[in-house]
């Protein structure tokens, strides 16, 4: 099974059901709170990832602001299936070293970054704000779930649009960047941040920038739509010990895959 899964990363494959780029939708996503810990403890624990009454199937029942979690037609994550490649990659990545802090968000580790790194897609710029970790992966490849997924959250300069670069993690070599982040997070209380440190997000981006693109949503409440997703084919590697270390501290924190409906997924 592992060999079959890795095959997805070796081929320069593309998901495509049309030959044109999908339009960028103009749904408004509210800008983040000015509070540095905008995800309040009370709000985080009003929804959970288990199968209980506060789990993903019931998110929309917990708060009227979460209605999109069940009513939305363009929800994330989704299952990704291989199709023939498409050329003319429209994504530009310009990441720079900067100041970062680590926050124990209750359900995951979050790396908050000074907004100086950015991506550009179809003429719109998005500033990198944070990186979050999911385990197991939220997106799947032909129904196969990977051990982890790193999600890089970006916001447009006017604060109204979001885009996410997502990297799968497979079991392989240990990585020094993970050990460094983990060491800085050890003993960190829930909803508290670490001291500032220098971090270069570019070190996590693979040299081969091929990816799936589709329009989706946030994968946690309020599940707002209009999010541009870029799920890379080439994975990162972490050792089994590093993956297990994260899982021992943070239980399952992935949303199940959602219906694709009439959306187009393209692999560049």
PDB file of N, CA, C and O in Angstrom, residues 83-145:
ATOM      1  N   UNK A  83      -5.516  12.736 -12.683  1.00  0.00           N
ATOM      2  CA  UNK A  83      -5.918  12.938 -14.076  1.00  0.00           C
ATOM      3  C   UNK A  83      -4.691  13.407 -14.835  1.00  0.00           C
ATOM      4  O   UNK A  83      -3.625  13.630 -14.255  1.00  0.00           O
ATOM      5  N   UNK A  84      -4.837  13.618 -16.116  1.00  0.00           N
ATOM      6  CA  UNK A  84      -3.695  14.035 -16.935  1.00  0.00           C
ATOM      7  C   UNK A  84      -3.200  15.413 -16.522  1.00  0.00           C
ATOM      8  O   UNK A  84      -3.981  16.251 -16.078  1.00  0.00           O
ATOM      9  N   UNK A  85      -1.899  15.670 -16.688  1.00  0.00           N
ATOM     10  CA  UNK A  85      -1.311  16.943 -16.253  1.00  0.00           C
ATOM     11  C   UNK A  85      -1.800  18.146 -17.053  1.00  0.00           C
ATOM     12  O   UNK A  85      -2.187  18.037 -18.199  1.00  0.00           O
ATOM     13  N   UNK A  86      -1.744  19.296 -16.408  1.00  0.00           N
ATOM     14  CA  UNK A  86      -1.985  20.574 -17.076  1.00  0.00           C
ATOM     15  C   UNK A  86      -0.786  21.477 -16.855  1.00  0.00           C
ATOM     16  O   UNK A  86      -0.245  21.540 -15.756  1.00  0.00           O
ATOM     17  N   UNK A  87      -0.377  22.194 -17.888  1.00  0.00           N
ATOM     18  CA  UNK A  87       0.814  23.036 -17.815  1.00  0.00           C
ATOM     19  C   UNK A  87       0.445  24.445 -17.359  1.00  0.00           C
ATOM     20  O   UNK A  87      -0.678  24.715 -16.963  1.00  0.00           O
ATOM     21  N   UNK A  88       1.440  25.336 -17.437  1.00  0.00           N
ATOM     22  CA  UNK A  88       1.256  26.755 -17.107  1.00  0.00           C
ATOM     23  C   UNK A  88       0.862  26.958 -15.648  1.00  0.00           C
ATOM     24  O   UNK A  88      -0.194  27.517 -15.340  1.00  0.00           O
ATOM     25  N   UNK A  89       1.727  26.494 -14.755  1.00  0.00           N
ATOM     26  CA  UNK A  89       1.519  26.654 -13.312  1.00  0.00           C
ATOM     27  C   UNK A  89       1.338  28.135 -12.964  1.00  0.00           C
ATOM     28  O   UNK A  89       2.236  28.945 -13.189  1.00  0.00           O
ATOM     29  N   UNK A  90       0.171  28.529 -12.401  1.00  0.00           N
ATOM     30  CA  UNK A  90      -0.090  29.947 -12.124  1.00  0.00           C
ATOM     31  C   UNK A  90       0.312  30.407 -10.725  1.00  0.00           C
ATOM     32  O   UNK A  90       0.069  31.557 -10.354  1.00  0.00           O
ATOM     33  N   UNK A  91       0.933  29.514  -9.922  1.00  0.00           N
ATOM     34  CA  UNK A  91       1.259  29.851  -8.531  1.00  0.00           C
ATOM     35  C   UNK A  91       2.697  30.309  -8.408  1.00  0.00           C
ATOM     36  O   UNK A  91       3.618  29.639  -8.872  1.00  0.00           O
ATOM     37  N   UNK A  92       2.914  31.451  -7.745  1.00  0.00           N
ATOM     38  CA  UNK A  92       4.255  31.955  -7.457  1.00  0.00           C
ATOM     39  C   UNK A  92       4.443  32.017  -5.944  1.00  0.00           C
ATOM     40  O   UNK A  92       3.573  32.536  -5.226  1.00  0.00           O
ATOM     41  N   UNK A  93       5.570  31.502  -5.459  1.00  0.00           N
ATOM     42  CA  UNK A  93       5.845  31.452  -4.026  1.00  0.00           C
ATOM     43  C   UNK A  93       7.068  32.312  -3.723  1.00  0.00           C
ATOM     44  O   UNK A  93       8.130  32.124  -4.322  1.00  0.00           O
ATOM     45  N   UNK A  94       6.913  33.253  -2.807  1.00  0.00           N
ATOM     46  CA  UNK A  94       8.015  34.137  -2.400  1.00  0.00           C
ATOM     47  C   UNK A  94       8.090  34.142  -0.880  1.00  0.00           C
ATOM     48  O   UNK A  94       7.537  35.017  -0.211  1.00  0.00           O
ATOM     49  N   UNK A  95       8.757  33.126  -0.315  1.00  0.00           N
ATOM     50  CA  UNK A  95       8.894  33.001   1.126  1.00  0.00           C
ATOM     51  C   UNK A  95      10.246  33.553   1.581  1.00  0.00           C
ATOM     52  O   UNK A  95      11.258  33.388   0.889  1.00  0.00           O
ATOM     53  N   UNK A  96      10.252  34.174   2.764  1.00  0.00           N
ATOM     54  CA  UNK A  96      11.462  34.767   3.324  1.00  0.00           C
ATOM     55  C   UNK A  96      11.589  34.392   4.794  1.00  0.00           C
ATOM     56  O   UNK A  96      10.589  34.152   5.471  1.00  0.00           O
ATOM     57  N   UNK A  97      12.819  34.368   5.328  1.00  0.00           N
ATOM     58  CA  UNK A  97      12.992  34.164   6.767  1.00  0.00           C
ATOM     59  C   UNK A  97      12.359  35.327   7.525  1.00  0.00           C
ATOM     60  O   UNK A  97      12.348  36.464   7.055  1.00  0.00           O
ATOM     61  N   UNK A  98      11.809  35.029   8.697  1.00  0.00           N
ATOM     62  CA  UNK A  98      11.183  36.078   9.491  1.00  0.00           C
ATOM     63  C   UNK A  98      10.985  35.641  10.919  1.00  0.00           C
ATOM     64  O   UNK A  98      11.452  34.579  11.346  1.00  0.00           O
ATOM     65  N   UNK A  99      10.287  36.448  11.680  1.00  0.00           N
ATOM     66  CA  UNK A  99      10.019  36.171  13.089  1.00  0.00           C
ATOM     67  C   UNK A  99       8.802  35.262  13.215  1.00  0.00           C
ATOM     68  O   UNK A  99       7.800  35.452  12.535  1.00  0.00           O
ATOM     69  N   UNK A 100       8.906  34.280  14.109  1.00  0.00           N
ATOM     70  CA  UNK A 100       7.815  33.332  14.321  1.00  0.00           C
ATOM     71  C   UNK A 100       7.634  33.064  15.803  1.00  0.00           C
ATOM     72  O   UNK A 100       8.544  33.276  16.613  1.00  0.00           O
ATOM     73  N   UNK A 101       6.458  32.609  16.157  1.00  0.00           N
ATOM     74  CA  UNK A 101       6.170  32.096  17.500  1.00  0.00           C
ATOM     75  C   UNK A 101       5.363  30.819  17.345  1.00  0.00           C
ATOM     76  O   UNK A 101       4.664  30.632  16.344  1.00  0.00           O
ATOM     77  N   UNK A 102       5.469  29.939  18.330  1.00  0.00           N
ATOM     78  CA  UNK A 102       4.694  28.709  18.338  1.00  0.00           C
ATOM     79  C   UNK A 102       3.580  28.838  19.373  1.00  0.00           C
ATOM     80  O   UNK A 102       3.809  29.311  20.489  1.00  0.00           O
ATOM     81  N   UNK A 103       2.380  28.407  18.995  1.00  0.00           N
ATOM     82  CA  UNK A 103       1.234  28.461  19.892  1.00  0.00           C
ATOM     83  C   UNK A 103       0.621  27.074  20.009  1.00  0.00           C
ATOM     84  O   UNK A 103       0.407  26.394  19.000  1.00  0.00           O
ATOM     85  N   UNK A 104       0.382  26.629  21.227  1.00  0.00           N
ATOM     86  CA  UNK A 104      -0.406  25.423  21.448  1.00  0.00           C
ATOM     87  C   UNK A 104      -1.859  25.845  21.344  1.00  0.00           C
ATOM     88  O   UNK A 104      -2.411  26.467  22.256  1.00  0.00           O
ATOM     89  N   UNK A 105      -2.501  25.521  20.201  1.00  0.00           N
ATOM     90  CA  UNK A 105      -3.874  25.962  19.953  1.00  0.00           C
ATOM     91  C   UNK A 105      -4.909  25.015  20.547  1.00  0.00           C
ATOM     92  O   UNK A 105      -6.102  25.148  20.258  1.00  0.00           O
ATOM     93  N   UNK A 106      -4.489  24.070  21.356  1.00  0.00           N
ATOM     94  CA  UNK A 106      -5.432  23.146  21.962  1.00  0.00           C
ATOM     95  C   UNK A 106      -5.635  21.906  21.135  1.00  0.00           C
ATOM     96  O   UNK A 106      -5.565  20.782  21.649  1.00  0.00           O
ATOM     97  N   UNK A 107      -5.846  22.076  19.831  1.00  0.00           N
ATOM     98  CA  UNK A 107      -6.056  20.934  18.949  1.00  0.00           C
ATOM     99  C   UNK A 107      -4.859  20.672  18.031  1.00  0.00           C
ATOM    100  O   UNK A 107      -4.804  19.656  17.347  1.00  0.00           O
ATOM    101  N   UNK A 108      -3.891  21.597  18.006  1.00  0.00           N
ATOM    102  CA  UNK A 108      -2.704  21.416  17.183  1.00  0.00           C
ATOM    103  C   UNK A 108      -1.628  22.410  17.599  1.00  0.00           C
ATOM    104  O   UNK A 108      -1.886  23.331  18.377  1.00  0.00           O
ATOM    105  N   UNK A 109      -0.419  22.231  17.060  1.00  0.00           N
ATOM    106  CA  UNK A 109       0.615  23.251  17.159  1.00  0.00           C
ATOM    107  C   UNK A 109       0.447  24.211  15.987  1.00  0.00           C
ATOM    108  O   UNK A 109       0.203  23.786  14.853  1.00  0.00           O
ATOM    109  N   UNK A 110       0.598  25.492  16.268  1.00  0.00           N
ATOM    110  CA  UNK A 110       0.462  26.515  15.228  1.00  0.00           C
ATOM    111  C   UNK A 110       1.711  27.392  15.244  1.00  0.00           C
ATOM    112  O   UNK A 110       2.143  27.833  16.308  1.00  0.00           O
ATOM    113  N   UNK A 111       2.284  27.627  14.090  1.00  0.00           N
ATOM    114  CA  UNK A 111       3.427  28.529  13.951  1.00  0.00           C
ATOM    115  C   UNK A 111       2.906  29.830  13.347  1.00  0.00           C
ATOM    116  O   UNK A 111       2.477  29.853  12.186  1.00  0.00           O
ATOM    117  N   UNK A 112       2.909  30.910  14.124  1.00  0.00           N
ATOM    118  CA  UNK A 112       2.489  32.221  13.636  1.00  0.00           C
ATOM    119  C   UNK A 112       3.702  32.961  13.091  1.00  0.00           C
ATOM    120  O   UNK A 112       4.765  32.980  13.724  1.00  0.00           O
ATOM    121  N   UNK A 113       3.521  33.597  11.932  1.00  0.00           N
ATOM    122  CA  UNK A 113       4.634  34.225  11.235  1.00  0.00           C
ATOM    123  C   UNK A 113       4.358  35.695  10.965  1.00  0.00           C
ATOM    124  O   UNK A 113       3.210  36.095  10.743  1.00  0.00           O
ATOM    125  N   UNK A 114       5.409  36.498  10.990  1.00  0.00           N
ATOM    126  CA  UNK A 114       5.251  37.893  10.574  1.00  0.00           C
ATOM    127  C   UNK A 114       4.870  37.901   9.098  1.00  0.00           C
ATOM    128  O   UNK A 114       5.429  37.154   8.298  1.00  0.00           O
ATOM    129  N   UNK A 115       3.889  38.717   8.712  1.00  0.00           N
ATOM    130  CA  UNK A 115       3.356  38.669   7.338  1.00  0.00           C
ATOM    131  C   UNK A 115       4.257  39.327   6.314  1.00  0.00           C
ATOM    132  O   UNK A 115       4.022  40.447   5.872  1.00  0.00           O
ATOM    133  N   UNK A 116       5.315  38.598   5.917  1.00  0.00           N
ATOM    134  CA  UNK A 116       6.218  39.123   4.896  1.00  0.00           C
ATOM    135  C   UNK A 116       6.434  38.146   3.753  1.00  0.00           C
ATOM    136  O   UNK A 116       6.759  38.558   2.637  1.00  0.00           O
ATOM    137  N   UNK A 117       6.239  36.853   4.018  1.00  0.00           N
ATOM    138  CA  UNK A 117       6.266  35.867   2.943  1.00  0.00           C
ATOM    139  C   UNK A 117       4.923  35.881   2.234  1.00  0.00           C
ATOM    140  O   UNK A 117       3.885  36.149   2.849  1.00  0.00           O
ATOM    141  N   UNK A 118       4.908  35.564   0.943  1.00  0.00           N
ATOM    142  CA  UNK A 118       3.642  35.611   0.230  1.00  0.00           C
ATOM    143  C   UNK A 118       3.619  34.645  -0.947  1.00  0.00           C
ATOM    144  O   UNK A 118       4.652  34.120  -1.372  1.00  0.00           O
ATOM    145  N   UNK A 119       2.413  34.390  -1.455  1.00  0.00           N
ATOM    146  CA  UNK A 119       2.217  33.680  -2.712  1.00  0.00           C
ATOM    147  C   UNK A 119       1.365  34.565  -3.610  1.00  0.00           C
ATOM    148  O   UNK A 119       0.669  35.472  -3.129  1.00  0.00           O
ATOM    149  N   UNK A 120       1.429  34.306  -4.909  1.00  0.00           N
ATOM    150  CA  UNK A 120       0.604  35.023  -5.878  1.00  0.00           C
ATOM    151  C   UNK A 120      -0.103  33.998  -6.745  1.00  0.00           C
ATOM    152  O   UNK A 120       0.514  33.027  -7.217  1.00  0.00           O
ATOM    153  N   UNK A 121      -1.406  34.213  -6.967  1.00  0.00           N
ATOM    154  CA  UNK A 121      -2.200  33.297  -7.790  1.00  0.00           C
ATOM    155  C   UNK A 121      -3.196  34.100  -8.611  1.00  0.00           C
ATOM    156  O   UNK A 121      -4.028  34.831  -8.061  1.00  0.00           O
ATOM    157  N   UNK A 122      -3.071  33.994  -9.928  1.00  0.00           N
ATOM    158  CA  UNK A 122      -3.953  34.678 -10.871  1.00  0.00           C
ATOM    159  C   UNK A 122      -4.071  36.170 -10.551  1.00  0.00           C
ATOM    160  O   UNK A 122      -5.167  36.742 -10.526  1.00  0.00           O
ATOM    161  N   UNK A 123      -2.933  36.795 -10.282  1.00  0.00           N
ATOM    162  CA  UNK A 123      -2.906  38.228 -10.085  1.00  0.00           C
ATOM    163  C   UNK A 123      -3.230  38.710  -8.694  1.00  0.00           C
ATOM    164  O   UNK A 123      -3.238  39.916  -8.439  1.00  0.00           O
ATOM    165  N   UNK A 124      -3.477  37.802  -7.752  1.00  0.00           N
ATOM    166  CA  UNK A 124      -3.787  38.208  -6.378  1.00  0.00           C
ATOM    167  C   UNK A 124      -2.685  37.724  -5.446  1.00  0.00           C
ATOM    168  O   UNK A 124      -2.240  36.576  -5.537  1.00  0.00           O
ATOM    169  N   UNK A 125      -2.237  38.597  -4.540  1.00  0.00           N
ATOM    170  CA  UNK A 125      -1.206  38.261  -3.563  1.00  0.00           C
ATOM    171  C   UNK A 125      -1.837  37.865  -2.237  1.00  0.00           C
ATOM    172  O   UNK A 125      -2.845  38.443  -1.813  1.00  0.00           O
ATOM    173  N   UNK A 126      -1.215  36.875  -1.586  1.00  0.00           N
ATOM    174  CA  UNK A 126      -1.666  36.401  -0.280  1.00  0.00           C
ATOM    175  C   UNK A 126      -0.454  36.340   0.654  1.00  0.00           C
ATOM    176  O   UNK A 126       0.559  35.726   0.313  1.00  0.00           O
ATOM    177  N   UNK A 127      -0.557  36.943   1.829  1.00  0.00           N
ATOM    178  CA  UNK A 127       0.520  36.924   2.810  1.00  0.00           C
ATOM    179  C   UNK A 127       0.403  35.701   3.716  1.00  0.00           C
ATOM    180  O   UNK A 127      -0.694  35.359   4.179  1.00  0.00           O
ATOM    181  N   UNK A 128       1.538  35.052   3.981  1.00  0.00           N
ATOM    182  CA  UNK A 128       1.565  33.888   4.861  1.00  0.00           C
ATOM    183  C   UNK A 128       1.412  34.324   6.311  1.00  0.00           C
ATOM    184  O   UNK A 128       2.176  35.156   6.801  1.00  0.00           O
ATOM    185  N   UNK A 129       0.421  33.758   7.017  1.00  0.00           N
ATOM    186  CA  UNK A 129       0.140  34.121   8.404  1.00  0.00           C
ATOM    187  C   UNK A 129       0.524  33.042   9.408  1.00  0.00           C
ATOM    188  O   UNK A 129       1.010  33.338  10.493  1.00  0.00           O
ATOM    189  N   UNK A 130       0.283  31.769   9.048  1.00  0.00           N
ATOM    190  CA  UNK A 130       0.499  30.710  10.033  1.00  0.00           C
ATOM    191  C   UNK A 130       0.624  29.361   9.341  1.00  0.00           C
ATOM    192  O   UNK A 130       0.247  29.189   8.180  1.00  0.00           O
ATOM    193  N   UNK A 131       1.176  28.403  10.083  1.00  0.00           N
ATOM    194  CA  UNK A 131       1.267  27.012   9.648  1.00  0.00           C
ATOM    195  C   UNK A 131       0.628  26.145  10.726  1.00  0.00           C
ATOM    196  O   UNK A 131       0.898  26.336  11.919  1.00  0.00           O
ATOM    197  N   UNK A 132      -0.223  25.211  10.326  1.00  0.00           N
ATOM    198  CA  UNK A 132      -0.853  24.285  11.267  1.00  0.00           C
ATOM    199  C   UNK A 132      -0.593  22.849  10.820  1.00  0.00           C
ATOM    200  O   UNK A 132      -0.381  22.582   9.636  1.00  0.00           O
ATOM    201  N   UNK A 133      -0.630  21.932  11.793  1.00  0.00           N
ATOM    202  CA  UNK A 133      -0.353  20.517  11.530  1.00  0.00           C
ATOM    203  C   UNK A 133      -1.609  19.694  11.787  1.00  0.00           C
ATOM    204  O   UNK A 133      -2.286  19.881  12.804  1.00  0.00           O
ATOM    205  N   UNK A 134      -1.908  18.772  10.867  1.00  0.00           N
ATOM    206  CA  UNK A 134      -3.015  17.834  11.033  1.00  0.00           C
ATOM    207  C   UNK A 134      -2.473  16.411  10.999  1.00  0.00           C
ATOM    208  O   UNK A 134      -1.545  16.097  10.252  1.00  0.00           O
ATOM    209  N   UNK A 135      -3.080  15.536  11.796  1.00  0.00           N
ATOM    210  CA  UNK A 135      -2.709  14.127  11.778  1.00  0.00           C
ATOM    211  C   UNK A 135      -3.916  13.278  12.165  1.00  0.00           C
ATOM    212  O   UNK A 135      -4.509  13.508  13.222  1.00  0.00           O
ATOM    213  N   UNK A 136      -4.306  12.304  11.297  1.00  0.00           N
ATOM    214  CA  UNK A 136      -3.750  12.034   9.974  1.00  0.00           C
ATOM    215  C   UNK A 136      -4.124  13.133   8.982  1.00  0.00           C
ATOM    216  O   UNK A 136      -4.733  14.131   9.373  1.00  0.00           O
ATOM    217  N   UNK A 137      -3.740  12.951   7.714  1.00  0.00           N
ATOM    218  CA  UNK A 137      -3.985  13.991   6.718  1.00  0.00           C
ATOM    219  C   UNK A 137      -5.486  14.224   6.549  1.00  0.00           C
ATOM    220  O   UNK A 137      -6.305  13.320   6.755  1.00  0.00           O
ATOM    221  N   UNK A 138      -5.835  15.444   6.172  1.00  0.00           N
ATOM    222  CA  UNK A 138      -7.237  15.756   5.894  1.00  0.00           C
ATOM    223  C   UNK A 138      -7.584  15.407   4.454  1.00  0.00           C
ATOM    224  O   UNK A 138      -8.601  14.762   4.190  1.00  0.00           O
ATOM    225  N   UNK A 139      -6.753  15.831   3.487  1.00  0.00           N
ATOM    226  CA  UNK A 139      -6.962  15.414   2.111  1.00  0.00           C
ATOM    227  C   UNK A 139      -6.496  13.975   1.949  1.00  0.00           C
ATOM    228  O   UNK A 139      -5.614  13.510   2.684  1.00  0.00           O
ATOM    229  N   UNK A 140      -7.083  13.280   0.998  1.00  0.00           N
ATOM    230  CA  UNK A 140      -6.695  11.904   0.708  1.00  0.00           C
ATOM    231  C   UNK A 140      -6.339  11.779  -0.765  1.00  0.00           C
ATOM    232  O   UNK A 140      -6.757  12.587  -1.595  1.00  0.00           O
ATOM    233  N   UNK A 141      -5.555  10.740  -1.092  1.00  0.00           N
ATOM    234  CA  UNK A 141      -5.150  10.453  -2.464  1.00  0.00           C
ATOM    235  C   UNK A 141      -5.790   9.143  -2.899  1.00  0.00           C
ATOM    236  O   UNK A 141      -5.425   8.088  -2.400  1.00  0.00           O
ATOM    237  N   UNK A 142      -6.778   9.236  -3.792  1.00  0.00           N
ATOM    238  CA  UNK A 142      -7.546   8.053  -4.221  1.00  0.00           C
ATOM    239  C   UNK A 142      -8.009   7.245  -3.013  1.00  0.00           C
ATOM    240  O   UNK A 142      -7.940   6.009  -2.997  1.00  0.00           O
ATOM    241  N   UNK A 143      -8.452   7.954  -1.998  1.00  0.00           N
ATOM    242  CA  UNK A 143      -8.980   7.315  -0.794  1.00  0.00           C
ATOM    243  C   UNK A 143      -7.935   6.955   0.231  1.00  0.00           C
ATOM    244  O   UNK A 143      -8.284   6.483   1.322  1.00  0.00           O
ATOM    245  N   UNK A 144      -6.659   7.170  -0.063  1.00  0.00           N
ATOM    246  CA  UNK A 144      -5.579   6.827   0.863  1.00  0.00           C
ATOM    247  C   UNK A 144      -5.221   8.015   1.733  1.00  0.00           C
ATOM    248  O   UNK A 144      -4.952   9.109   1.227  1.00  0.00           O
ATOM    249  N   UNK A 145      -5.189   7.803   3.037  1.00  0.00           N
ATOM    250  CA  UNK A 145      -4.859   8.850   3.994  1.00  0.00           C
ATOM    251  C   UNK A 145      -3.379   8.767   4.340  1.00  0.00           C
ATOM    252  O   UNK A 145      -2.831   7.687   4.535  1.00  0.00           O
TER     253      UNK A 145
END
